[in-house]
PDB file of C-alpha atoms in Angstrom:
ATOM      1  CA  MET S  29       0.031   0.011   0.253  1.00 96.00           C
ATOM      2  CA  ASP S  30       1.326   3.342  -1.078  1.00 98.00           C
ATOM      3  CA  VAL S  31       1.728   6.156   1.046  1.00 98.00           C
ATOM      4  CA  ILE S  32       1.063   9.407  -0.960  1.00 98.00           C
ATOM      5  CA  ALA S  33       1.633  12.449   0.898  1.00 98.00           C
ATOM      6  CA  HIS S  34      -1.017  14.668   0.278  1.00 98.00           C
ATOM      7  CA  ARG S  35       0.197  18.522  -1.100  1.00 98.00           C
ATOM      8  CA  GLY S  36       3.604  16.946   0.597  1.00 98.00           C
ATOM      9  CA  ALA S  37       4.379  17.095   4.172  1.00 98.00           C
ATOM     10  CA  ARG S  38       1.901  19.314   4.803  1.00 97.00           C
ATOM     11  CA  LEU S  39       1.801  19.166   8.718  1.00 97.00           C
ATOM     12  CA  LEU S  40       5.407  19.591   8.918  1.00 98.00           C
ATOM     13  CA  ALA S  41       6.567  22.418   5.979  1.00 98.00           C
ATOM     14  CA  LEU S  42       4.096  24.604   4.037  1.00 98.00           C
ATOM     15  CA  GLU S  43       1.902  23.226   1.559  1.00 98.00           C
ATOM     16  CA  ASN S  44       2.422  22.053  -2.234  1.00 98.00           C
ATOM     17  CA  SER S  45       5.955  23.675  -1.438  1.00 98.00           C
ATOM     18  CA  LEU S  46       9.326  22.046  -2.693  1.00 97.00           C
ATOM     19  CA  GLU S  47      10.265  21.813   1.055  1.00 98.00           C
ATOM     20  CA  ALA S  48       6.722  20.051   1.502  1.00 98.00           C
ATOM     21  CA  PHE S  49       7.609  17.473  -0.939  1.00 98.00           C
ATOM     22  CA  ARG S  50      12.018  16.986   0.326  1.00 97.00           C
ATOM     23  CA  VAL S  51      10.225  16.214   3.829  1.00 98.00           C
ATOM     24  CA  ALA S  52       7.603  14.152   2.473  1.00 98.00           C
ATOM     25  CA  TRP S  53      10.202  11.756   0.826  1.00 97.00           C
ATOM     26  CA  GLU S  54      12.094  12.185   4.023  1.00 97.00           C
ATOM     27  CA  GLU S  55       8.979  10.995   6.167  1.00 97.00           C
ATOM     28  CA  GLY S  56       8.854   7.726   4.295  1.00 97.00           C
ATOM     29  CA  ALA S  57       6.331   8.724   1.184  1.00 98.00           C
ATOM     30  CA  ASP S  58       6.242   6.047  -1.857  1.00 98.00           C
ATOM     31  CA  ALA S  59       4.853   9.492  -3.644  1.00 98.00           C
ATOM     32  CA  ILE S  60       3.711  13.408  -3.171  1.00 98.00           C
ATOM     33  CA  GLU S  61       0.342  14.472  -4.353  1.00 98.00           C
ATOM     34  CA  LEU S  62       0.110  18.100  -5.624  1.00 98.00           C
ATOM     35  CA  ASP S  63      -2.029  20.643  -6.726  1.00 98.00           C
ATOM     36  CA  VAL S  64      -1.527  22.373 -10.697  1.00 98.00           C
ATOM     37  CA  GLN S  65      -3.177  25.721 -12.287  1.00 97.00           C
ATOM     38  CA  LEU S  66      -2.123  28.344 -14.987  1.00 96.00           C
ATOM     39  CA  THR S  67      -1.253  31.873 -14.139  1.00 96.00           C
ATOM     40  CA  ALA S  68      -2.627  34.782 -16.209  1.00 96.00           C
ATOM     41  CA  ASP S  69      -0.046  34.254 -18.214  1.00 96.00           C
ATOM     42  CA  GLY S  70      -0.404  30.545 -18.345  1.00 96.00           C
ATOM     43  CA  GLU S  71       2.372  29.272 -16.114  1.00 97.00           C
ATOM     44  CA  PRO S  72       1.690  26.478 -14.688  1.00 97.00           C
ATOM     45  CA  VAL S  73       2.474  26.848 -10.327  1.00 98.00           C
ATOM     46  CA  VAL S  74       1.388  24.102  -7.836  1.00 98.00           C
ATOM     47  CA  PHE S  75      -1.276  25.449  -5.197  1.00 98.00           C
ATOM     48  CA  HIS S  76      -4.184  24.106  -4.513  1.00 97.00           C
ATOM     49  CA  ASP S  77      -6.800  27.570  -3.344  1.00 96.00           C
ATOM     50  CA  GLU S  78      -8.038  29.632  -6.138  1.00 94.00           C
ATOM     51  CA  THR S  79      -7.140  32.988  -4.573  1.00 95.00           C
ATOM     52  CA  LEU S  80      -4.622  34.037  -1.650  1.00 96.00           C
ATOM     53  CA  ALA S  81      -7.362  35.503   0.099  1.00 95.00           C
ATOM     54  CA  ALA S  82      -6.465  32.976   3.206  1.00 94.00           C
ATOM     55  CA  TRP S  83      -2.887  33.455   3.124  1.00 94.00           C
ATOM     56  CA  THR S  84      -2.858  37.199   2.527  1.00 93.00           C
ATOM     57  CA  GLY S  85      -6.444  38.591   1.825  1.00 93.00           C
ATOM     58  CA  ASP S  86      -5.756  39.204  -1.805  1.00 94.00           C
ATOM     59  CA  GLU S  87      -8.958  37.299  -3.106  1.00 95.00           C
ATOM     60  CA  ARG S  88      -7.825  38.156  -7.071  1.00 93.00           C
ATOM     61  CA  PRO S  89      -7.988  34.149  -8.767  1.00 94.00           C
ATOM     62  CA  ILE S  90      -4.312  32.710  -9.372  1.00 95.00           C
ATOM     63  CA  VAL S  91      -5.648  32.917 -13.124  1.00 94.00           C
ATOM     64  CA  ASP S  92      -5.908  36.680 -12.860  1.00 94.00           C
ATOM     65  CA  GLN S  93      -1.744  37.098 -11.554  1.00 96.00           C
ATOM     66  CA  ARG S  94       1.012  36.781 -13.747  1.00 98.00           C
ATOM     67  CA  TRP S  95       3.721  34.086 -12.078  1.00 98.00           C
ATOM     68  CA  ARG S  96       6.257  36.880 -12.347  1.00 96.00           C
ATOM     69  CA  ASP S  97       4.210  38.518  -9.193  1.00 98.00           C
ATOM     70  CA  LEU S  98       3.247  35.424  -7.809  1.00 98.00           C
ATOM     71  CA  ARG S  99       6.336  33.536  -6.579  1.00 96.00           C
ATOM     72  CA  LEU S 100       7.521  36.597  -4.895  1.00 97.00           C
ATOM     73  CA  VAL S 101       4.596  36.099  -2.394  1.00 97.00           C
ATOM     74  CA  ARG S 102       5.661  34.424   0.870  1.00 96.00           C
ATOM     75  CA  LEU S 103       3.201  32.123   2.280  1.00 97.00           C
ATOM     76  CA  VAL S 104       2.738  31.144   6.182  1.00 96.00           C
ATOM     77  CA  ASP S 105       0.681  28.995   7.490  1.00 95.00           C
ATOM     78  CA  GLU S 106      -1.530  28.502  10.426  1.00 94.00           C
ATOM     79  CA  ARG S 107       1.432  26.686  12.071  1.00 95.00           C
ATOM     80  CA  GLY S 108       4.366  28.933  11.282  1.00 96.00           C
ATOM     81  CA  ASN S 109       5.639  27.654   8.158  1.00 96.00           C
ATOM     82  CA  ALA S 110       6.403  29.278   5.357  1.00 97.00           C
ATOM     83  CA  GLY S 111       7.851  29.530   1.361  1.00 97.00           C
ATOM     84  CA  THR S 112       7.191  30.148  -1.854  1.00 97.00           C
ATOM     85  CA  MET S 113       4.406  28.925  -4.496  1.00 98.00           C
ATOM     86  CA  PRO S 114       6.706  26.585  -6.602  1.00 98.00           C
ATOM     87  CA  HIS S 115       6.449  26.871 -10.298  1.00 98.00           C
ATOM     88  CA  LEU S 116       5.505  23.137 -11.599  1.00 97.00           C
ATOM     89  CA  ASP S 117       8.985  22.906 -13.837  1.00 96.00           C
ATOM     90  CA  GLU S 118      10.703  23.028 -10.389  1.00 96.00           C
ATOM     91  CA  VAL S 119       9.181  20.087  -8.714  1.00 96.00           C
ATOM     92  CA  LEU S 120       9.136  17.678 -12.040  1.00 94.00           C
ATOM     93  CA  GLU S 121      12.794  18.683 -11.618  1.00 93.00           C
ATOM     94  CA  MET S 122      12.987  17.561  -7.963  1.00 92.00           C
ATOM     95  CA  VAL S 123      10.571  14.607  -8.839  1.00 90.00           C
ATOM     96  CA  ALA S 124      13.115  13.295 -11.499  1.00 88.00           C
ATOM     97  CA  ALA S 125      15.748  12.605  -8.682  1.00 89.00           C
ATOM     98  CA  ALA S 126      13.371  11.350  -5.613  1.00 90.00           C
ATOM     99  CA  PRO S 127      12.700   8.027  -5.227  1.00 88.00           C
ATOM    100  CA  GLY S 128       9.220   7.864  -5.990  1.00 93.00           C
ATOM    101  CA  TRP S 129       6.442   9.555  -7.996  1.00 96.00           C
ATOM    102  CA  VAL S 130       3.750  12.165  -8.393  1.00 97.00           C
ATOM    103  CA  ASN S 131       0.626  12.498  -8.636  1.00 98.00           C
ATOM    104  CA  ILE S 132      -0.244  15.617 -10.013  1.00 98.00           C
ATOM    105  CA  GLU S 133      -3.835  16.941 -10.017  1.00 98.00           C
ATOM    106  CA  LEU S 134      -4.993  19.561 -12.276  1.00 97.00           C
ATOM    107  CA  LYS S 135      -7.029  21.717 -10.394  1.00 95.00           C
ATOM    108  CA  THR S 136      -9.742  23.023 -12.015  1.00 85.00           C
ATOM    109  CA  GLU S 137     -14.039  23.640 -11.565  1.00 65.00           C
ATOM    110  CA  LEU S 138     -16.306  21.033 -11.914  1.00 48.00           C
ATOM    111  CA  THR S 139     -17.199  23.038 -15.491  1.00 49.00           C
ATOM    112  CA  GLU S 140     -16.565  22.437 -18.845  1.00 57.00           C
ATOM    113  CA  GLY S 141     -14.824  25.128 -21.121  1.00 68.00           C
ATOM    114  CA  ASP S 142     -11.313  26.057 -22.447  1.00 86.00           C
ATOM    115  CA  PRO S 143      -9.599  26.541 -19.312  1.00 89.00           C
ATOM    116  CA  GLU S 144     -10.004  22.700 -18.092  1.00 92.00           C
ATOM    117  CA  LEU S 145      -8.074  22.028 -21.688  1.00 94.00           C
ATOM    118  CA  ARG S 146      -5.744  24.481 -21.701  1.00 95.00           C
ATOM    119  CA  LEU S 147      -4.270  23.422 -18.380  1.00 96.00           C
ATOM    120  CA  ALA S 148      -4.817  19.861 -19.659  1.00 96.00           C
ATOM    121  CA  ASP S 149      -2.491  20.611 -22.684  1.00 96.00           C
ATOM    122  CA  THR S 150       0.286  23.179 -20.607  1.00 96.00           C
ATOM    123  CA  VAL S 151       0.932  20.434 -17.845  1.00 97.00           C
ATOM    124  CA  ALA S 152       0.893  17.452 -20.978  1.00 96.00           C
ATOM    125  CA  ALA S 153       3.809  19.484 -22.619  1.00 95.00           C
ATOM    126  CA  ARG S 154       5.602  19.533 -19.696  1.00 94.00           C
ATOM    127  CA  LEU S 155       5.705  15.845 -19.416  1.00 92.00           C
ATOM    128  CA  GLU S 156       7.314  13.120 -21.163  1.00 77.00           C
ATOM    129  CA  SER S 157       5.785   9.603 -20.497  1.00 66.00           C
ATOM    130  CA  SER S 158       6.407   8.218 -17.278  1.00 76.00           C
ATOM    131  CA  LYS S 159       5.963   5.538 -14.711  1.00 77.00           C
ATOM    132  CA  LYS S 160       7.090   8.731 -12.019  1.00 91.00           C
ATOM    133  CA  ILE S 161       3.367  10.156 -13.044  1.00 95.00           C
ATOM    134  CA  VAL S 162       0.053  10.274 -12.104  1.00 97.00           C
ATOM    135  CA  VAL S 163      -2.311  13.119 -13.272  1.00 97.00           C
ATOM    136  CA  SER S 164      -6.034  13.275 -11.220  1.00 97.00           C
ATOM    137  CA  SER S 165      -8.454  15.113 -12.034  1.00 95.00           C
ATOM    138  CA  PHE S 166     -12.163  16.157 -10.793  1.00 92.00           C
ATOM    139  CA  SER S 167     -12.621  17.203 -13.919  1.00 91.00           C
ATOM    140  CA  LYS S 168     -13.800  14.702 -16.913  1.00 90.00           C
ATOM    141  CA  VAL S 169     -13.297  17.561 -19.630  1.00 91.00           C
ATOM    142  CA  ALA S 170      -9.041  17.761 -18.280  1.00 94.00           C
ATOM    143  CA  LEU S 171      -8.346  14.451 -17.565  1.00 94.00           C
ATOM    144  CA  SER S 172      -9.539  13.013 -21.014  1.00 93.00           C
ATOM    145  CA  ARG S 173      -7.964  15.769 -22.821  1.00 94.00           C
ATOM    146  CA  PHE S 174      -4.912  15.306 -20.687  1.00 96.00           C
ATOM    147  CA  ALA S 175      -5.296  11.366 -21.716  1.00 94.00           C
ATOM    148  CA  SER S 176      -5.643  11.931 -25.468  1.00 94.00           C
ATOM    149  CA  CYS S 177      -2.493  14.251 -24.996  1.00 94.00           C
ATOM    150  CA  LEU S 178      -0.060  11.291 -23.257  1.00 94.00           C
ATOM    151  CA  PRO S 179      -1.936   8.141 -23.418  1.00 92.00           C
ATOM    152  CA  ALA S 180       0.812   6.718 -21.710  1.00 90.00           C
ATOM    153  CA  VAL S 181       0.589   8.404 -18.638  1.00 94.00           C
ATOM    154  CA  GLN S 182      -1.384   7.185 -16.055  1.00 95.00           C
ATOM    155  CA  THR S 183      -4.448   9.440 -14.993  1.00 96.00           C
ATOM    156  CA  ALA S 184      -6.962   9.031 -12.344  1.00 96.00           C
ATOM    157  CA  VAL S 185      -9.873   9.820 -11.529  1.00 95.00           C
ATOM    158  CA  LEU S 186     -11.298  12.083  -8.468  1.00 95.00           C
ATOM    159  CA  ILE S 187     -14.714  10.744  -6.880  1.00 91.00           C
ATOM    160  CA  HIS S 188     -16.353  11.177  -4.117  1.00 85.00           C
ATOM    161  CA  ASP S 189     -20.558  11.124  -3.751  1.00 76.00           C
ATOM    162  CA  ARG S 190     -22.133  13.834  -5.167  1.00 78.00           C
ATOM    163  CA  PRO S 191     -24.784  13.303  -7.659  1.00 77.00           C
ATOM    164  CA  ASP S 192     -24.355  16.580 -10.165  1.00 78.00           C
ATOM    165  CA  TRP S 193     -21.693  15.719 -11.950  1.00 78.00           C
ATOM    166  CA  PRO S 194     -19.829  13.778 -14.419  1.00 80.00           C
ATOM    167  CA  TRP S 195     -18.076  10.448 -12.380  1.00 85.00           C
ATOM    168  CA  SER S 196     -21.057  10.126  -9.958  1.00 83.00           C
ATOM    169  CA  PRO S 197     -21.646   7.374 -11.886  1.00 84.00           C
ATOM    170  CA  LEU S 198     -18.137   5.432 -10.970  1.00 86.00           C
ATOM    171  CA  ALA S 199     -18.596   6.384  -7.212  1.00 85.00           C
ATOM    172  CA  ALA S 200     -22.024   4.187  -7.245  1.00 82.00           C
ATOM    173  CA  VAL S 201     -20.274   0.957  -9.204  1.00 84.00           C
ATOM    174  CA  GLY S 202     -20.306  -2.379  -6.981  1.00 77.00           C
ATOM    175  CA  THR S 203     -22.740  -0.645  -4.248  1.00 73.00           C
ATOM    176  CA  SER S 204     -26.441  -2.494  -3.511  1.00 60.00           C
ATOM    177  CA  SER S 205     -27.822   0.789  -5.026  1.00 57.00           C
ATOM    178  CA  HIS S 206     -26.168   0.079  -8.361  1.00 52.00           C
ATOM    179  CA  ALA S 207     -27.385  -3.626  -9.509  1.00 50.00           C
ATOM    180  CA  ALA S 208     -26.527  -3.089 -12.768  1.00 52.00           C
ATOM    181  CA  GLU S 209     -23.670  -0.930 -14.656  1.00 61.00           C
ATOM    182  CA  THR S 210     -25.771   1.219 -16.661  1.00 69.00           C
ATOM    183  CA  GLY S 211     -24.245   2.483 -20.789  1.00 66.00           C
ATOM    184  CA  ALA S 212     -23.183   6.242 -18.308  1.00 67.00           C
ATOM    185  CA  THR S 213     -20.578   3.512 -16.550  1.00 74.00           C
ATOM    186  CA  GLN S 214     -19.385   1.178 -18.640  1.00 72.00           C
ATOM    187  CA  ALA S 215     -18.214   3.980 -20.593  1.00 69.00           C
ATOM    188  CA  LEU S 216     -16.284   5.529 -17.527  1.00 76.00           C
ATOM    189  CA  LEU S 217     -15.025   2.238 -17.296  1.00 74.00           C
ATOM    190  CA  GLY S 218     -13.692   1.449 -20.868  1.00 68.00           C
ATOM    191  CA  ALA S 219     -12.110   5.023 -20.889  1.00 74.00           C
ATOM    192  CA  SER S 220      -8.297   5.539 -20.550  1.00 81.00           C
ATOM    193  CA  TRP S 221      -8.487   5.004 -17.198  1.00 92.00           C
ATOM    194  CA  ASN S 222      -5.959   3.409 -14.803  1.00 94.00           C
ATOM    195  CA  ALA S 223      -7.224   4.757 -11.313  1.00 96.00           C
ATOM    196  CA  VAL S 224      -9.824   6.218  -9.129  1.00 95.00           C
ATOM    197  CA  HIS S 225      -8.774   8.009  -6.080  1.00 97.00           C
ATOM    198  CA  PRO S 226     -12.051   8.321  -4.355  1.00 95.00           C
ATOM    199  CA  HIS S 227     -12.493  10.413  -1.028  1.00 93.00           C
ATOM    200  CA  GLY S 228     -11.775   8.026   1.995  1.00 92.00           C
ATOM    201  CA  LEU S 229     -15.701   8.228   3.371  1.00 86.00           C
ATOM    202  CA  ILE S 230     -16.641   5.875   0.308  1.00 88.00           C
ATOM    203  CA  VAL S 231     -14.827   3.435   0.988  1.00 90.00           C
ATOM    204  CA  ASP S 232     -15.823  -0.359   1.816  1.00 90.00           C
ATOM    205  CA  ARG S 233     -14.838  -3.467   0.093  1.00 92.00           C
ATOM    206  CA  ALA S 234     -17.445  -3.618  -2.079  1.00 90.00           C
ATOM    207  CA  ARG S 235     -16.323  -0.293  -4.256  1.00 91.00           C
ATOM    208  CA  ILE S 236     -12.851  -1.872  -3.893  1.00 93.00           C
ATOM    209  CA  ALA S 237     -13.844  -5.170  -5.046  1.00 92.00           C
ATOM    210  CA  ALA S 238     -15.967  -3.605  -8.483  1.00 90.00           C
ATOM    211  CA  TRP S 239     -13.052  -0.762  -9.015  1.00 92.00           C
ATOM    212  CA  GLN S 240      -9.914  -3.144  -9.034  1.00 93.00           C
ATOM    213  CA  GLY S 241     -12.433  -5.952 -11.054  1.00 90.00           C
ATOM    214  CA  HIS S 242     -12.459  -3.463 -13.712  1.00 89.00           C
ATOM    215  CA  GLY S 243      -8.192  -3.198 -13.630  1.00 91.00           C
ATOM    216  CA  LEU S 244      -8.243  -0.178 -11.806  1.00 93.00           C
ATOM    217  CA  ALA S 245      -6.144   0.908  -9.067  1.00 96.00           C
ATOM    218  CA  VAL S 246      -7.555   2.439  -5.447  1.00 97.00           C
ATOM    219  CA  ARG S 247      -6.053   5.053  -3.804  1.00 98.00           C
ATOM    220  CA  PRO S 248      -8.296   7.067  -1.402  1.00 98.00           C
ATOM    221  CA  TRP S 249      -7.912  11.073   0.067  1.00 97.00           C
ATOM    222  CA  VAL S 250      -7.659  12.622   2.389  1.00 97.00           C
ATOM    223  CA  VAL S 251      -6.871   9.417   4.979  1.00 97.00           C
ATOM    224  CA  ASN S 252      -5.289  10.540   8.924  1.00 97.00           C
ATOM    225  CA  GLU S 253      -6.518   8.456  11.793  1.00 96.00           C
ATOM    226  CA  PRO S 254      -4.937   4.904  12.536  1.00 96.00           C
ATOM    227  CA  VAL S 255      -8.608   3.258  12.007  1.00 95.00           C
ATOM    228  CA  HIS S 256      -8.801   4.371   9.021  1.00 95.00           C
ATOM    229  CA  TRP S 257      -5.517   3.347   7.400  1.00 96.00           C
ATOM    230  CA  HIS S 258      -6.308   0.024   9.116  1.00 95.00           C
ATOM    231  CA  MET S 259      -8.878  -0.090   7.147  1.00 93.00           C
ATOM    232  CA  CYS S 260      -7.787   0.839   4.260  1.00 95.00           C
ATOM    233  CA  ARG S 261      -5.282  -1.821   4.851  1.00 94.00           C
ATOM    234  CA  VAL S 262      -7.622  -4.672   5.335  1.00 93.00           C
ATOM    235  CA  VAL S 263     -10.104  -4.147   2.428  1.00 93.00           C
ATOM    236  CA  GLY S 264      -6.870  -3.750  -0.117  1.00 95.00           C
ATOM    237  CA  VAL S 265      -6.142  -0.372  -1.348  1.00 97.00           C
ATOM    238  CA  ASP S 266      -3.280  -0.040  -3.685  1.00 98.00           C
ATOM    239  CA  GLY S 267      -2.750   3.227  -1.592  1.00 98.00           C
ATOM    240  CA  VAL S 268      -3.470   6.105   0.677  1.00 98.00           C
ATOM    241  CA  ILE S 269      -3.002   9.962   0.019  1.00 98.00           C
ATOM    242  CA  THR S 270      -2.622  11.306   3.626  1.00 98.00           C
ATOM    243  CA  ASP S 271      -2.322  14.614   5.206  1.00 98.00           C
ATOM    244  CA  ASP S 272       0.586  12.654   7.820  1.00 98.00           C
ATOM    245  CA  PRO S 273       3.006  10.373   5.647  1.00 98.00           C
ATOM    246  CA  GLY S 274       5.145   9.509   8.252  1.00 98.00           C
ATOM    247  CA  GLY S 275       2.558   8.330  10.211  1.00 98.00           C
ATOM    248  CA  LEU S 276       1.273   6.607   7.652  1.00 98.00           C
ATOM    249  CA  ARG S 277       4.657   5.069   7.410  1.00 98.00           C
ATOM    250  CA  GLY S 278       4.925   3.786  11.164  1.00 97.00           C
ATOM    251  CA  PHE S 279       1.646   2.169  11.162  1.00 97.00           C
ATOM    252  CA  LEU S 280       2.322   0.161   8.215  1.00 96.00           C
ATOM    253  CA  GLU S 281       5.321  -0.974   9.494  1.00 95.00           C
ATOM    254  CA  ASN S 282       4.232  -1.672  13.024  1.00 92.00           C
ATOM    255  CA  ASP S 283       0.511  -2.904  11.798  1.00 76.00           C
ATOM    256  CA  GLY S 284       0.682  -6.988  12.032  1.00 59.00           C
TER     257      GLY S 284
END
């Protein structure tokens, strides 16, 4: 079961920072997970929020600001961890020499449109076919576009139990309310995906068996408590996305 550091070791360093990724590897993570979005000048930056409002009070969307300005902003989290926003190129350079792999989330709204396509194209242009990369998204448009650009790079569908979005049929696979797989579900399962990354609250043995039965790896997010780590191990997930990679690594080494 892979240990995947959610936004890096974000309990010990500024989330989505180069330092958080370095610490995650030191804590024993097999992989790091990060968020990518575009700036006004089309640069892919590693940052989760749509704005800097929670960090600096600046409510302008990241997509409306230039990289040359954003790179100078000092960010400090609630624990006092400080740092700056990295460019995707900086992270990819780090990963090339790192011991594990990286999960890149294409950070988009759930609505369809050109921003999703531009983000997918920009990230694809910076990657090579690699076993070290998994690209995930809540956006079917973005993930489909990326898969068409780089079919050799693994893709993962981010899912939860919301009924009003394109991936919702996948959340029902293996449940009692889904006695027969619909055409829509079959189309999703037959597409170019390699994994599902479900919210930890909807993970159960039946869903995991159904997803894995279709050849999909299962890596739930964000799972932070030992009781839930144990459950994930018992039901046989392929990896866990967690805020506490060091804690999960220690748990796995000591949980008989």
